mmCIF file of C-alpha atoms in Angstrom:
data_model
loop_
_atom_site.group_PDB
_atom_site.id
_atom_site.type_symbol
_atom_site.label_atom_id
_atom_site.label_comp_id
_atom_site.label_asym_id
_atom_site.label_seq_id
_atom_site.Cartn_x
_atom_site.Cartn_y
_atom_site.Cartn_z
ATOM 1 C CA ALA A 1 -0.019 -0.044 0.097
ATOM 2 C CA GLN A 2 1.050 3.600 -0.710
ATOM 3 C CA THR A 3 1.600 5.945 2.244
ATOM 4 C CA VAL A 4 2.418 9.593 2.168
ATOM 5 C CA THR A 5 4.264 11.298 5.217
ATOM 6 C CA GLN A 6 4.388 14.878 6.111
ATOM 7 C CA SER A 7 6.511 15.220 9.197
ATOM 8 C CA GLN A 8 5.944 18.878 9.738
ATOM 9 C CA PRO A 9 2.464 19.637 11.238
ATOM 10 C CA GLU A 10 3.109 23.395 11.455
ATOM 11 C CA MET A 11 5.537 25.912 9.907
ATOM 12 C CA SER A 12 5.729 29.471 9.769
ATOM 13 C CA VAL A 13 7.737 31.821 7.523
ATOM 14 C CA GLN A 14 8.267 35.622 7.232
ATOM 15 C CA GLU A 15 6.689 37.449 4.493
ATOM 16 C CA ALA A 16 8.892 37.527 1.334
ATOM 17 C CA GLU A 17 11.211 34.643 2.643
ATOM 18 C CA THR A 18 11.541 31.141 1.320
ATOM 19 C CA VAL A 19 10.150 28.080 3.149
ATOM 20 C CA THR A 20 10.469 24.267 2.279
ATOM 21 C CA LEU A 21 7.693 21.744 3.114
ATOM 22 C CA SER A 22 8.644 18.103 3.245
ATOM 23 C CA CYS A 23 6.984 14.980 2.053
ATOM 24 C CA THR A 24 8.012 11.511 1.817
ATOM 25 C CA TYR A 25 6.058 8.551 0.192
ATOM 26 C CA ASP A 26 6.108 4.962 -0.018
ATOM 27 C CA THR A 27 5.409 2.863 -3.233
ATOM 28 C CA SER A 28 6.684 -0.150 -5.124
ATOM 29 C CA GLU A 29 5.296 1.181 -8.322
ATOM 30 C CA SER A 30 7.594 2.867 -10.842
ATOM 31 C CA ASN A 31 5.182 5.208 -12.610
ATOM 32 C CA TYR A 32 3.032 7.409 -10.465
ATOM 33 C CA TYR A 33 2.201 11.076 -9.970
ATOM 34 C CA LEU A 34 2.715 13.486 -7.161
ATOM 35 C CA PHE A 35 0.837 16.612 -6.123
ATOM 36 C CA TRP A 36 0.768 19.485 -3.810
ATOM 37 C CA TYR A 37 -2.562 20.806 -2.770
ATOM 38 C CA LYS A 38 -3.467 23.954 -0.890
ATOM 39 C CA GLN A 39 -6.262 24.437 1.446
ATOM 40 C CA PRO A 40 -6.778 27.898 2.835
ATOM 41 C CA PRO A 41 -9.119 28.801 5.717
ATOM 42 C CA SER A 42 -12.037 28.732 3.030
ATOM 43 C CA ARG A 43 -11.399 24.846 3.081
ATOM 44 C CA GLN A 44 -11.430 25.006 -0.751
ATOM 45 C CA MET A 45 -8.786 22.599 -2.284
ATOM 46 C CA ILE A 46 -6.424 24.259 -4.806
ATOM 47 C CA LEU A 47 -3.924 22.321 -6.841
ATOM 48 C CA VAL A 48 -0.609 24.012 -6.378
ATOM 49 C CA ILE A 49 1.708 21.763 -8.486
ATOM 50 C CA ARG A 50 2.013 18.286 -10.072
ATOM 51 C CA GLN A 51 5.113 16.102 -10.980
ATOM 52 C CA GLU A 52 5.133 13.035 -13.048
ATOM 53 C CA ALA A 53 7.483 10.410 -11.573
ATOM 54 C CA TYR A 54 9.053 9.556 -15.001
ATOM 55 C CA LYS A 55 10.165 13.165 -15.416
ATOM 56 C CA GLN A 56 13.496 14.068 -14.110
ATOM 57 C CA GLN A 57 13.091 17.691 -14.267
ATOM 58 C CA ASN A 58 11.428 19.274 -11.239
ATOM 59 C CA ALA A 59 8.108 21.075 -11.829
ATOM 60 C CA THR A 60 7.917 24.762 -11.241
ATOM 61 C CA GLU A 61 4.864 27.091 -11.196
ATOM 62 C CA ASN A 62 5.626 30.635 -10.507
ATOM 63 C CA ARG A 63 6.813 30.939 -6.870
ATOM 64 C CA PHE A 64 6.229 27.352 -6.208
ATOM 65 C CA SER A 65 8.771 24.556 -7.074
ATOM 66 C CA VAL A 66 9.509 20.991 -6.043
ATOM 67 C CA ASN A 67 12.499 19.087 -5.139
ATOM 68 C CA PHE A 68 11.707 15.540 -6.417
ATOM 69 C CA GLN A 69 13.987 12.870 -5.420
ATOM 70 C CA LYS A 70 12.737 9.593 -6.779
ATOM 71 C CA ALA A 71 15.353 7.223 -5.370
ATOM 72 C CA ALA A 72 14.740 8.751 -1.940
ATOM 73 C CA LYS A 73 10.957 8.820 -2.417
ATOM 74 C CA SER A 74 10.963 12.546 -1.380
ATOM 75 C CA PHE A 75 8.940 15.345 -2.939
ATOM 76 C CA SER A 76 9.334 18.627 -1.091
ATOM 77 C CA LEU A 77 7.619 22.024 -1.940
ATOM 78 C CA LYS A 78 9.624 25.208 -1.877
ATOM 79 C CA ILE A 79 7.588 28.578 -1.789
ATOM 80 C CA SER A 80 9.756 31.556 -2.700
ATOM 81 C CA ASP A 81 8.887 35.029 -1.639
ATOM 82 C CA SER A 82 6.120 33.963 0.612
ATOM 83 C CA GLN A 83 3.006 36.004 0.654
ATOM 84 C CA LEU A 84 0.172 36.356 3.121
ATOM 85 C CA GLY A 85 -2.096 34.748 1.035
ATOM 86 C CA ASP A 86 -0.096 31.519 1.072
ATOM 87 C CA THR A 87 -1.136 30.827 4.627
ATOM 88 C CA ALA A 88 -2.970 27.474 4.475
ATOM 89 C CA MET A 89 -2.888 23.841 4.894
ATOM 90 C CA TYR A 90 -0.773 22.205 2.329
ATOM 91 C CA PHE A 91 -1.249 18.493 1.368
ATOM 92 C CA CYS A 92 1.144 16.211 -0.416
ATOM 93 C CA ALA A 93 -0.574 13.773 -2.416
ATOM 94 C CA PHE A 94 0.312 10.539 -4.546
ATOM 95 C CA MET A 95 -1.486 8.998 -7.272
ATOM 96 C CA ASN A 96 -0.863 5.413 -8.868
ATOM 97 C CA THR A 97 -1.662 4.647 -12.345
ATOM 98 C CA GLY A 98 -5.261 3.327 -11.203
ATOM 99 C CA ASN A 99 -6.304 6.822 -10.398
ATOM 100 C CA GLN A 100 -6.036 6.093 -6.576
ATOM 101 C CA PHE A 101 -4.996 8.983 -4.671
ATOM 102 C CA TYR A 102 -3.319 9.012 -1.060
ATOM 103 C CA PHE A 103 -2.862 12.095 0.894
ATOM 104 C CA GLY A 104 -0.608 13.275 3.691
ATOM 105 C CA THR A 105 -1.715 14.553 6.837
ATOM 106 C CA GLY A 106 -0.883 18.058 5.845
ATOM 107 C CA THR A 107 1.417 20.944 6.975
ATOM 108 C CA SER A 108 -0.253 24.122 8.396
ATOM 109 C CA LEU A 109 1.884 27.108 7.003
ATOM 110 C CA THR A 110 1.426 30.488 8.542
ATOM 111 C CA VAL A 111 3.139 33.464 6.621
ATOM 112 C CA ILE A 112 4.019 36.259 9.320
ATOM 113 C CA PRO A 113 3.652 39.999 8.159
ATOM 114 C CA ASP B 1 -15.252 29.706 -7.566
ATOM 115 C CA SER B 2 -14.278 26.594 -8.920
ATOM 116 C CA GLY B 3 -17.465 25.877 -11.029
ATOM 117 C CA VAL B 4 -18.243 22.486 -9.038
ATOM 118 C CA THR B 5 -21.234 22.778 -6.998
ATOM 119 C CA GLN B 6 -22.166 20.768 -3.887
ATOM 120 C CA THR B 7 -25.353 20.661 -2.026
ATOM 121 C CA PRO B 8 -26.166 20.763 0.961
ATOM 122 C CA LYS B 9 -23.459 22.891 2.503
ATOM 123 C CA HIS B 10 -24.228 21.647 5.722
ATOM 124 C CA LEU B 11 -26.006 18.365 6.959
ATOM 125 C CA ILE B 12 -26.799 17.271 10.451
ATOM 126 C CA THR B 13 -28.379 14.123 11.064
ATOM 127 C CA ALA B 14 -28.420 11.097 13.563
ATOM 128 C CA THR B 15 -26.781 7.820 13.839
ATOM 129 C CA GLY B 16 -28.162 5.091 11.844
ATOM 130 C CA GLN B 17 -29.636 7.491 9.295
ATOM 131 C CA ARG B 18 -28.938 7.783 5.599
ATOM 132 C CA VAL B 19 -28.033 10.803 3.528
ATOM 133 C CA THR B 20 -27.310 11.829 -0.015
ATOM 134 C CA LEU B 21 -24.725 14.278 -0.986
ATOM 135 C CA ARG B 22 -24.799 15.810 -4.438
ATOM 136 C CA CYS B 23 -22.251 17.262 -6.745
ATOM 137 C CA SER B 24 -22.535 19.101 -10.050
ATOM 138 C CA PRO B 25 -19.226 18.996 -12.038
ATOM 139 C CA ARG B 26 -17.901 21.972 -14.024
ATOM 140 C CA SER B 27 -19.509 22.304 -17.378
ATOM 141 C CA GLY B 28 -17.685 19.791 -19.874
ATOM 142 C CA ASP B 29 -16.052 17.713 -17.158
ATOM 143 C CA LEU B 30 -16.647 14.003 -17.417
ATOM 144 C CA SER B 31 -14.952 12.736 -14.228
ATOM 145 C CA VAL B 32 -16.098 13.312 -10.759
ATOM 146 C CA TYR B 33 -13.974 12.196 -7.583
ATOM 147 C CA TRP B 34 -15.298 12.099 -3.892
ATOM 148 C CA TYR B 35 -13.113 12.837 -0.967
ATOM 149 C CA GLN B 36 -13.663 12.486 2.813
ATOM 150 C CA GLN B 37 -11.791 14.812 5.140
ATOM 151 C CA SER B 38 -11.972 13.913 8.720
ATOM 152 C CA LEU B 39 -9.998 15.210 11.800
ATOM 153 C CA ASP B 40 -8.638 11.736 12.638
ATOM 154 C CA GLN B 41 -7.933 10.447 9.058
ATOM 155 C CA GLY B 42 -7.153 13.470 7.128
ATOM 156 C CA LEU B 43 -8.130 13.494 3.485
ATOM 157 C CA GLN B 44 -8.988 10.238 1.943
ATOM 158 C CA PHE B 45 -9.931 9.437 -1.694
ATOM 159 C CA LEU B 46 -13.373 7.537 -1.979
ATOM 160 C CA ILE B 47 -14.106 6.906 -5.521
ATOM 161 C CA GLN B 48 -14.102 8.107 -8.906
ATOM 162 C CA TYR B 49 -16.499 8.208 -11.879
ATOM 163 C CA TYR B 50 -16.061 8.815 -15.422
ATOM 164 C CA ASN B 51 -18.938 9.479 -17.794
ATOM 165 C CA GLY B 52 -21.073 7.315 -15.578
ATOM 166 C CA GLU B 53 -18.791 4.298 -15.080
ATOM 167 C CA GLU B 54 -16.752 3.699 -11.890
ATOM 168 C CA ARG B 55 -13.177 4.066 -12.638
ATOM 169 C CA ALA B 56 -11.247 4.046 -9.417
ATOM 170 C CA LYS B 57 -12.076 3.109 -5.795
ATOM 171 C CA GLY B 58 -10.246 4.126 -2.711
ATOM 172 C CA ASN B 59 -11.215 3.610 1.166
ATOM 173 C CA ILE B 60 -14.693 3.559 0.573
ATOM 174 C CA LEU B 61 -16.780 1.848 3.141
ATOM 175 C CA GLU B 62 -19.533 -0.808 2.169
ATOM 176 C CA ARG B 63 -22.084 1.395 3.895
ATOM 177 C CA PHE B 64 -21.147 4.263 1.234
ATOM 178 C CA SER B 65 -22.059 4.085 -2.347
ATOM 179 C CA ALA B 66 -22.007 6.503 -5.229
ATOM 180 C CA GLN B 67 -23.234 6.951 -8.794
ATOM 181 C CA GLN B 68 -22.864 9.354 -11.740
ATOM 182 C CA PHE B 69 -26.040 10.082 -13.587
ATOM 183 C CA PRO B 70 -26.356 10.716 -17.507
ATOM 184 C CA ASP B 71 -26.345 14.489 -16.893
ATOM 185 C CA LEU B 72 -22.890 13.780 -15.077
ATOM 186 C CA HIS B 73 -23.858 14.967 -11.628
ATOM 187 C CA SER B 74 -23.003 12.541 -8.925
ATOM 188 C CA GLU B 75 -24.401 11.651 -5.523
ATOM 189 C CA LEU B 76 -22.861 9.992 -2.637
ATOM 190 C CA ASN B 77 -25.030 8.007 -0.432
ATOM 191 C CA LEU B 78 -24.056 7.252 3.122
ATOM 192 C CA SER B 79 -26.214 4.876 5.033
ATOM 193 C CA SER B 80 -26.154 3.411 8.730
ATOM 194 C CA LEU B 81 -24.436 6.481 9.641
ATOM 195 C CA GLU B 82 -22.103 6.407 12.558
ATOM 196 C CA LEU B 83 -20.397 9.281 14.544
ATOM 197 C CA GLY B 84 -17.129 8.632 12.813
ATOM 198 C CA ASP B 85 -18.615 9.496 9.543
ATOM 199 C CA SER B 86 -18.736 13.161 10.536
ATOM 200 C CA ALA B 87 -16.439 14.966 8.075
ATOM 201 C CA LEU B 88 -16.161 17.394 5.113
ATOM 202 C CA TYR B 89 -16.986 15.560 2.032
ATOM 203 C CA PHE B 90 -15.450 17.068 -1.247
ATOM 204 C CA CYS B 91 -16.361 16.462 -4.772
ATOM 205 C CA ALA B 92 -13.999 17.435 -7.470
ATOM 206 C CA SER B 93 -14.265 17.263 -11.356
ATOM 207 C CA SER B 94 -11.922 17.041 -14.255
ATOM 208 C CA VAL B 95 -12.311 16.880 -17.794
ATOM 209 C CA TRP B 96 -10.987 13.252 -18.607
ATOM 210 C CA ASP B 97 -10.222 10.053 -16.952
ATOM 211 C CA SER B 98 -6.710 10.926 -16.284
ATOM 212 C CA GLY B 99 -6.123 11.918 -12.757
ATOM 213 C CA SER B 100 -2.522 12.577 -13.418
ATOM 214 C CA THR B 101 -2.517 15.183 -16.129
ATOM 215 C CA ASP B 102 -6.045 16.548 -15.599
ATOM 216 C CA THR B 103 -6.518 19.225 -13.032
ATOM 217 C CA GLN B 104 -9.059 18.440 -10.608
ATOM 218 C CA TYR B 105 -11.367 21.323 -9.574
ATOM 219 C CA PHE B 106 -12.833 20.859 -6.036
ATOM 220 C CA GLY B 107 -16.246 21.982 -4.764
ATOM 221 C CA PRO B 108 -16.726 23.779 -1.629
ATOM 222 C CA GLY B 109 -17.603 20.656 0.414
ATOM 223 C CA THR B 110 -20.559 19.327 2.348
ATOM 224 C CA ARG B 111 -19.982 19.249 6.122
ATOM 225 C CA LEU B 112 -21.701 16.312 7.700
ATOM 226 C CA THR B 113 -22.257 16.068 11.185
ATOM 227 C CA VAL B 114 -23.628 12.756 12.727
ATOM 228 C CA LEU B 115 -25.070 13.245 16.368
#
């Protein structure tokens, strides 16, 4: 069975600084997909970034980038130039080729003005 | 606003009862996904439908069932409710069947409280 682990329940960062959220996963599959979702206080789930396991290049989306280490089964999210609107719960998620999703327990990020 | 609608927003019921949660996907989206977010178990994938057919199944209890209708809206039925079923239930939709490349758009969720 696949598992996703987020070892940082809470984190904080100063506005305009950079923060990295950690995620590790366990799977025996070779082809899969990884995601970071953001859940602000409104509880709406918003896709931040996705990564295909077969791609070596790390995905980037504006201020968000990932460090994907397939051998280490690690998938961290880096947020640059943090903004107040980045305050949210962040979930790491794994999807196998059967479209089954597995989520981590989340990291609550607070951006401090 | 993601374009995905879920009704009702809040639902309060008693143990042993049955409820139906409704989801309308974005216009043009053929896939619907259901998720449960509870305090003790986090966010869990329940089930996916694509164009009326079940495509993927996660940790969905036998007391729960879902279907997608010809107009593509979906319903999640929860029966013999227990206190532990209290959670936020999300529906998400995407255009195609591929959860990998398709962006899933989440609805606002239905908050179920079982007393």
